[in-house]
Coordinates of C-alpha atoms in Angstrom, one line a residue:
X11 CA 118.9 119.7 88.1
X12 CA 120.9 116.7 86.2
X13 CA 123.8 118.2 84.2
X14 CA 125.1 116.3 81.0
X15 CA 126.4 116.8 78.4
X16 CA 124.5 114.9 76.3
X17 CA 120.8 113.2 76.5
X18 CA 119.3 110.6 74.9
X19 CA 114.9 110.1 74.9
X20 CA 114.1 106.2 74.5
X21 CA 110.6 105.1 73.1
X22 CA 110.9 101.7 73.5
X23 CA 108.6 98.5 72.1
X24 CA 108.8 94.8 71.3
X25 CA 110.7 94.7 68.6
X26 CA 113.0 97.7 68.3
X27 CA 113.4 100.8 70.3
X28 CA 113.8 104.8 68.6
X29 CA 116.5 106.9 70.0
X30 CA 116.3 110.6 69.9
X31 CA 119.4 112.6 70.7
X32 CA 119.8 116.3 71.9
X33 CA 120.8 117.4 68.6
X34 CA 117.6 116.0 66.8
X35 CA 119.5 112.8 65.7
X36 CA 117.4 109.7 65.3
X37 CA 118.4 106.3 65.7
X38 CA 116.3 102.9 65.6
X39 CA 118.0 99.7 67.1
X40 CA 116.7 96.0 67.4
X41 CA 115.7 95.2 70.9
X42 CA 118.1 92.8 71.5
X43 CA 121.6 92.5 72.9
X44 CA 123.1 92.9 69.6
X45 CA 121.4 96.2 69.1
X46 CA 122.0 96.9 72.9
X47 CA 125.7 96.8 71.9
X48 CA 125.1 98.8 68.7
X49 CA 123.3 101.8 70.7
X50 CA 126.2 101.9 73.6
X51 CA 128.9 102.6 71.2
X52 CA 127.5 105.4 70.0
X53 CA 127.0 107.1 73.2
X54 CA 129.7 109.7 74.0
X55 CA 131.3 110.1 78.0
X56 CA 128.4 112.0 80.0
X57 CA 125.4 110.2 78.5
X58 CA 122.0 110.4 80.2
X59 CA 119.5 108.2 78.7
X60 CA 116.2 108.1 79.8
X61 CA 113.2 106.2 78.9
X62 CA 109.5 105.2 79.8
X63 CA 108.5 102.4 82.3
X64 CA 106.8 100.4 79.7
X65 CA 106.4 96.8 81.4
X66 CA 108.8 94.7 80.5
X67 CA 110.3 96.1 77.5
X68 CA 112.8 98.1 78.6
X69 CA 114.2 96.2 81.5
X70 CA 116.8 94.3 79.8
X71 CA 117.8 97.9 78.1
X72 CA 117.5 99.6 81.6
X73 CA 120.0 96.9 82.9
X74 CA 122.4 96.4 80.6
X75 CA 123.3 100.2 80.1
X76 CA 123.5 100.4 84.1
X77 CA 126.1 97.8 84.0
X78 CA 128.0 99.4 81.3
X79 CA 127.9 102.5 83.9
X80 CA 125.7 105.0 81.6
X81 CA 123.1 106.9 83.9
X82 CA 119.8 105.9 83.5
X83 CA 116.5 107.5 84.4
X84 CA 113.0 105.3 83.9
X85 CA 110.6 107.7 84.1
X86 CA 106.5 106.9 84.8
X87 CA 104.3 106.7 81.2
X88 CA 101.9 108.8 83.0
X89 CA 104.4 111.9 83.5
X90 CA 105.5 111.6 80.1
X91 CA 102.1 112.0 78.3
X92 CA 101.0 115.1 80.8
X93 CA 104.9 116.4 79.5
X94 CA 103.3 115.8 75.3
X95 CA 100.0 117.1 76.5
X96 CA 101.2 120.6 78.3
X97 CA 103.9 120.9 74.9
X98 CA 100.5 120.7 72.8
X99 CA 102.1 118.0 70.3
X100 CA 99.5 116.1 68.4
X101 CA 101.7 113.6 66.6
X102 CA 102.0 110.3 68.1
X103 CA 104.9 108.2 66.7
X104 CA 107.8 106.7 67.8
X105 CA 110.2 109.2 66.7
X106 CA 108.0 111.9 68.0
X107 CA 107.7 110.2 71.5
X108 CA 111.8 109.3 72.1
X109 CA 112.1 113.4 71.2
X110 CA 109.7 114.3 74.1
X111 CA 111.2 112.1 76.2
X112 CA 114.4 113.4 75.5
X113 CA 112.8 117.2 76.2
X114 CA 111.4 115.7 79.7
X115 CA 115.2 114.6 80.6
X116 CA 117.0 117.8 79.9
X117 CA 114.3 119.9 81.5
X118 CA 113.7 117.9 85.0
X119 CA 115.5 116.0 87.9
X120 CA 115.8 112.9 87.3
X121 CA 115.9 109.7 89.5
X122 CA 118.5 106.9 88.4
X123 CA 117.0 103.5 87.9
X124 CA 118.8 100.6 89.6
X125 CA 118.0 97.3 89.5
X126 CA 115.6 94.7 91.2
X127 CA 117.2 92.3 92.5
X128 CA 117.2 88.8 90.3
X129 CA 115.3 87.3 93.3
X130 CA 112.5 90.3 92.8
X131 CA 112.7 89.8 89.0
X132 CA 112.4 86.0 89.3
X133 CA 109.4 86.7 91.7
X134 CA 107.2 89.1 89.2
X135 CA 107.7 86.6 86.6
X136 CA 105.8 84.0 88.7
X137 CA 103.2 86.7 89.6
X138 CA 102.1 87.7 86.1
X139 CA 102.2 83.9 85.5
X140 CA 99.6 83.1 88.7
X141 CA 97.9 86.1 86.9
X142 CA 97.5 84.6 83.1
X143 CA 96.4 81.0 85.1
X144 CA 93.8 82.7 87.2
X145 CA 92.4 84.7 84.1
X146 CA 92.4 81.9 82.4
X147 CA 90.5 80.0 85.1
X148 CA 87.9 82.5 85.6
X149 CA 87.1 82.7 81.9
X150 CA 86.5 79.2 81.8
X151 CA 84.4 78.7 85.3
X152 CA 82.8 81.6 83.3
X153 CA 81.8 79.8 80.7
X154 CA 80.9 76.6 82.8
X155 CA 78.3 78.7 84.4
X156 CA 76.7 79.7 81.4
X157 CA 76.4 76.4 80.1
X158 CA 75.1 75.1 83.0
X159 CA 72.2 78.2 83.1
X160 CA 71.0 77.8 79.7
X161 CA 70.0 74.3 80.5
X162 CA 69.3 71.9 83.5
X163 CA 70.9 69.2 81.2
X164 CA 74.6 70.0 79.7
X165 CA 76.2 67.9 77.5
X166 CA 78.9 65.9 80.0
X167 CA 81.4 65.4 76.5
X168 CA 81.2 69.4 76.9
X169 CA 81.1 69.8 80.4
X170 CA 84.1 67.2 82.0
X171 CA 86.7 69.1 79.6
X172 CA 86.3 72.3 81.0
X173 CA 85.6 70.9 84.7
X174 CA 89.7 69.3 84.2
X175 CA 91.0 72.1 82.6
X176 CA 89.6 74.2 86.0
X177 CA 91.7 71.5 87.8
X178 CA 94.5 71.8 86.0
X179 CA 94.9 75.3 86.1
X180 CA 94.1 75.2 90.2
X181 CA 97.5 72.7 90.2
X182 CA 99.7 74.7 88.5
X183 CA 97.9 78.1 90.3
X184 CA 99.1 76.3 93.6
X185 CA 102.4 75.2 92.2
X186 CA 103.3 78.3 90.9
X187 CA 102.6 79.9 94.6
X188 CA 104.3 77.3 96.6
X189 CA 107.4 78.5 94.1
X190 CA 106.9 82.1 95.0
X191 CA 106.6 81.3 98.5
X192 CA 110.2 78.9 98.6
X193 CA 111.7 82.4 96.9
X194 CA 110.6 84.7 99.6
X195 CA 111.4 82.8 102.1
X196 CA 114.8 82.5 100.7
X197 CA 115.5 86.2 100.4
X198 CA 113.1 87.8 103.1
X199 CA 112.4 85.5 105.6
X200 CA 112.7 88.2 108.4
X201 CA 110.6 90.7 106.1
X202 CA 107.9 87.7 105.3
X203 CA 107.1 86.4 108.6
X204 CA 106.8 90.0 110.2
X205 CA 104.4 91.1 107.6
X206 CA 102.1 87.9 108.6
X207 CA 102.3 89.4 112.1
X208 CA 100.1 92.4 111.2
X209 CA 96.6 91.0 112.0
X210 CA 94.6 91.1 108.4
X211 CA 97.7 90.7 106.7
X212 CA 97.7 86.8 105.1
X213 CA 100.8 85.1 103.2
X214 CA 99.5 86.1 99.8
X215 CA 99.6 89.8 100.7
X216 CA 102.7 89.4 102.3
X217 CA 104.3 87.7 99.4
X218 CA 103.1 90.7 96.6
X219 CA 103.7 93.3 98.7
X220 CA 107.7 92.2 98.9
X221 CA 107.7 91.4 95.5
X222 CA 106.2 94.5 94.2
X223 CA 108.0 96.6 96.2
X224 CA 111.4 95.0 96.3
X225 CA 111.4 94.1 99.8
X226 CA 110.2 97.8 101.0
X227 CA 113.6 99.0 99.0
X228 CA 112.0 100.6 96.3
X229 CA 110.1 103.5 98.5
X230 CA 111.3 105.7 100.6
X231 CA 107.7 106.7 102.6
X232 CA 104.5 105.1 103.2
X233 CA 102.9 108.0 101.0
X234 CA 105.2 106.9 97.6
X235 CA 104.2 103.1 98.1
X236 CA 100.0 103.9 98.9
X237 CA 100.5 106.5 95.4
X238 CA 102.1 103.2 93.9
X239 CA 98.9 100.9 95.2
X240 CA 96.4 103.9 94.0
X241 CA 95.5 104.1 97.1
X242 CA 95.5 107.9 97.5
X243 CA 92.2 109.8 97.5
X244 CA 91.6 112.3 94.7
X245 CA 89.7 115.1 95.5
X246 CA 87.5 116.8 93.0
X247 CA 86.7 120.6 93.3
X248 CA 87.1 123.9 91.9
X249 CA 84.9 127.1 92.4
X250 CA 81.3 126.8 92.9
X251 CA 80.4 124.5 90.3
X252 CA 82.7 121.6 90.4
X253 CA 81.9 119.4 93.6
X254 CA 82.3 115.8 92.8
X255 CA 83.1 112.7 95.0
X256 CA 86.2 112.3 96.5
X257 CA 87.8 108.7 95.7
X258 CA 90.6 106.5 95.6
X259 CA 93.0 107.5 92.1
X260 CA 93.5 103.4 91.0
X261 CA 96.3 104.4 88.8
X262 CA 98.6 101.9 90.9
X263 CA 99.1 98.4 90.9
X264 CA 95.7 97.0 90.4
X265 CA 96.3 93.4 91.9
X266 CA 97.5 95.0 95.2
X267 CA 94.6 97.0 95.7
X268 CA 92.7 94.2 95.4
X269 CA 94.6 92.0 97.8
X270 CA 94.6 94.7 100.4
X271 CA 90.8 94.8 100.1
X272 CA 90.2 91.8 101.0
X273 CA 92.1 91.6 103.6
X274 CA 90.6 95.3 105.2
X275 CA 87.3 92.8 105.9
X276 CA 89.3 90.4 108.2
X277 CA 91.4 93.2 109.7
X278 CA 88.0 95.3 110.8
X279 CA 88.0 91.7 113.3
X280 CA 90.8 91.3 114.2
X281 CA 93.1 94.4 114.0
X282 CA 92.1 97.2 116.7
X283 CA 93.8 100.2 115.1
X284 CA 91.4 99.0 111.7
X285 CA 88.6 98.3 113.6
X286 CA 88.6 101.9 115.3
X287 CA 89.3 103.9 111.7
X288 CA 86.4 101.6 110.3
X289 CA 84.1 102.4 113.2
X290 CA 84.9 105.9 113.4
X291 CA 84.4 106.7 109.6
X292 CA 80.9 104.4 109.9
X293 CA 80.0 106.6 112.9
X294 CA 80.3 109.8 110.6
X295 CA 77.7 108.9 107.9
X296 CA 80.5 107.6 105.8
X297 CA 79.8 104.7 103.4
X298 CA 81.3 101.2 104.5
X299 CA 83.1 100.8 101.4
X300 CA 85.0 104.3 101.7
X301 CA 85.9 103.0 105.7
X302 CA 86.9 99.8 104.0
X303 CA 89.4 101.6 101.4
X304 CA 90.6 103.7 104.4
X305 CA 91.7 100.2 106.3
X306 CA 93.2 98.8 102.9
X307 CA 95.1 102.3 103.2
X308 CA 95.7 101.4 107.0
X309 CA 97.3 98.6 106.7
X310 CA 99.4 99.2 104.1
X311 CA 100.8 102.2 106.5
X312 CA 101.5 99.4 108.8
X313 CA 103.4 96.8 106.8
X314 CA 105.7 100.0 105.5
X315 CA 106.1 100.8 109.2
X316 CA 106.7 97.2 110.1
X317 CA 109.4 96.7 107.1
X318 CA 111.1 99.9 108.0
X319 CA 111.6 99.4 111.8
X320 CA 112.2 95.6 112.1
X321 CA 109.8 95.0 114.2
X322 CA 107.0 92.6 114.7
X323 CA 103.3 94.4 114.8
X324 CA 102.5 95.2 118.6
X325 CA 98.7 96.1 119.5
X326 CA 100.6 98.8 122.2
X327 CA 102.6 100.4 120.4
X328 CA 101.8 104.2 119.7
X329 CA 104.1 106.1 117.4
X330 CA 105.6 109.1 119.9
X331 CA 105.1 112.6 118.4
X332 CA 107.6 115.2 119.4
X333 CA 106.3 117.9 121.4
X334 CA 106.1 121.4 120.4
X335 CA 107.9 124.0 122.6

C-alpha cells in the first residue's frame, strides 16, 4: 500500500478543478497554468495526488505536477464510480467527487501516471481529428442519401454543396492520415513495419494500435491491452436462474475494436493461426460473429507478442511451453 503523508482527491473539468484534502479541506483552482501554480504551492513534501482519467482534461494537470516531482496516480472513471457506489453516497457534485477520490487514494495501491510521449500526444490529437472529419462525413453522406430517396429528382443547388463538402472532408480525412503516418514512421518505424507483417493487420491498425498504446509501452501483458480494447468476454451466471450470453465487455476503446474487426474478415484468409480458431469455433455450433470477435482478440495477441519480442510474424513459429516434471 502507498504511504504518504498527505493525499489529495482531484475532480477535474473544463474550466476549474475541486481539490479535496485528507483533512476535509476544499480547494477550487482555474484549470490553467496559473491555477496549476496556485494548487502546487499549497501542497506540503509527501503529496499524493490522484485524479480521474477524464479525457483530456487533466492531462496538462497530470503533467505538469509530474514535472514538478509530486506523485501522481490517474485512476480509471469506472473504478471510481464502483468506489461511490459500494460507499452508498448519493450526492453527485464536485466537491463530493474530489473527496471520494481522495478516500480511493488513501485506501488502495496506486499506479503512478507518467507521461506519453509528445510524439504519442501529437498522434491522438490527429486521431480524434480523423474522428470529428469522418463523423462529420457520415452525417452528411447521411443526409445525401435521404434526399436522394425521397425523390428521383433532388434539387442540384441542394445536392452539389453537400456532394463538395463529402470531398472536402475526404481531403483533409487523407491529409490528416498521411500526417499520422510521417509521425509513426518517425518514432516507430521498427514497431510500424513489423505490425504490417501480421497477415490481417493493415497500416491503419498498425498506426492506432501504436498510438493508443504508446508504442506497446503503456501494457505490460496482452490481457491489460485486450481489457483496454474491450475485448474480454464477460460471462453472465449465478445460481440457477441467471444464465445469459456470454459477450465481449466494449468498455475499451471503441475505435479499436472496430478496426480490429475488420481486419478479423481478411485475416480468416490469409492468416493460418486465425483461420484455424475461426474454423474451429464454426465447427462447434458457435455463431460466426463470436469466431470473428475471437480473431479480433487473436490478432491483437499477436501484434503484443510481435511488439514485445522484436520480431517480424513467422507462420512457423509456435510459442515453446515448459514442461512439467
Amino acid at each position: 500500500m502507498n504511504k504518504y503523508k498527505h493525499y489529495y482527491g482531484i475532480d477535474i473539468s473544463k474550466d476549474v478543478f475541486d481539490v479535496m484534502d485528507d483533512q476535509g479541506m476544499h480547494y477550487e483552482f482555474e484549470n490553467t497554468i496559473t491555477g496549476f501554480k496556485k494548487f502546487k504551492k499549497k501542497l506540503p513534501s509527501e503529496s499524493c495526488c490522484v485524479m480521474e482519467a477524464t479525457g483530456v482534461y487533466q492531462v496538462q494537470l497530470a503533467d505538469f505536477l509530474y514535472e514538478q516531482g509530486v506523485f501522481v496516480s490517474v485512476v480509471n472513471p469506472l473504478v471510481i464510480k464502483r468506489f461511490i457506489q459500494m460507499n452508498l453516497r448519493r450526492i453527485k457534485t464536485d466537491k463530493a467527487d474530489a473527496e471520494m477520490i481522495c478516500k480511493y487514494g488513501q485506501m488502495n495501491d496506486l499506479k503512478g501516471y507518467k507521461p506519453a510521449p509528445v510524439y504519442v500526444k501529437e498522434s491522438r490529437i490527429i486521431v480524434e481529428n480523423i474522428d470529428l472529419l469522418i463523423k462529420s462525413r457520415t452525417m452528411i453522406k447521411n443526409r445525401l442519401h435521404a434526399m436522394e430517396f425521397k425523390t428521383s429528382h433532388p434539387r442540384l443547388i441542394l445536392v452539389n454543396p453537400l456532394k463538395r463538402t463529402i470531398k472536402d472532408l475526404t481531403i483533409q480525412i487523407k491529409k490528416l492520415e498521411e500526417e499520422l503516418k510521417k509521425l509513426i514512421e518517425e518514432h516507430e518505424p521498427d514497431l510500424f513495419i513489423r505490425l504490417q507483417s501480421i497477415p490481417g493487420i493493415g497500416k491503419s491498425t498498425a498506426m492506432f494500435m501504436i498510438v493508443m498504446s504508446d508504442g506497446f509501452k503503456k501494457f505490460e501483458s496482452a490481457k491489460q491491452f485486450t481489457c483496454y480494447v474491450g475485448l474480454t468476454p464477460v460471462e453472465r451466471r449465478s445460481g440457477t436462474s441467471v444464465r445469459g450470453r456470454s459477450r465481449i465487455s466494449k468498455q475499451g476503446n471503441g475505435k479499436l475494436r472496430n478496426l480490429l474487426f475488420l481486419c478479423s474478415f481478411n485475416a480468416c484468409k490469409s492468416n493460418s493461426a486465425c483461420k484455424s480458431l475461426y474454423d474451429r469455433i464454426v465447427a462447434k455450433g458457435k455463431s460466426k460473429k463470436l469466431a470473428l470477435i475471437a480473431v479480433a482478440n487473436k490478432l491483437l495477441k499477436q501484434s503484443f507478442a510481435i511488439a514485445k519480442s522484436g520480431l517480424v510474424y513467422d507462420t512457423e513459429y509456435r510459442s515453446v511451453r515448459p514442461s512439467i516434471g
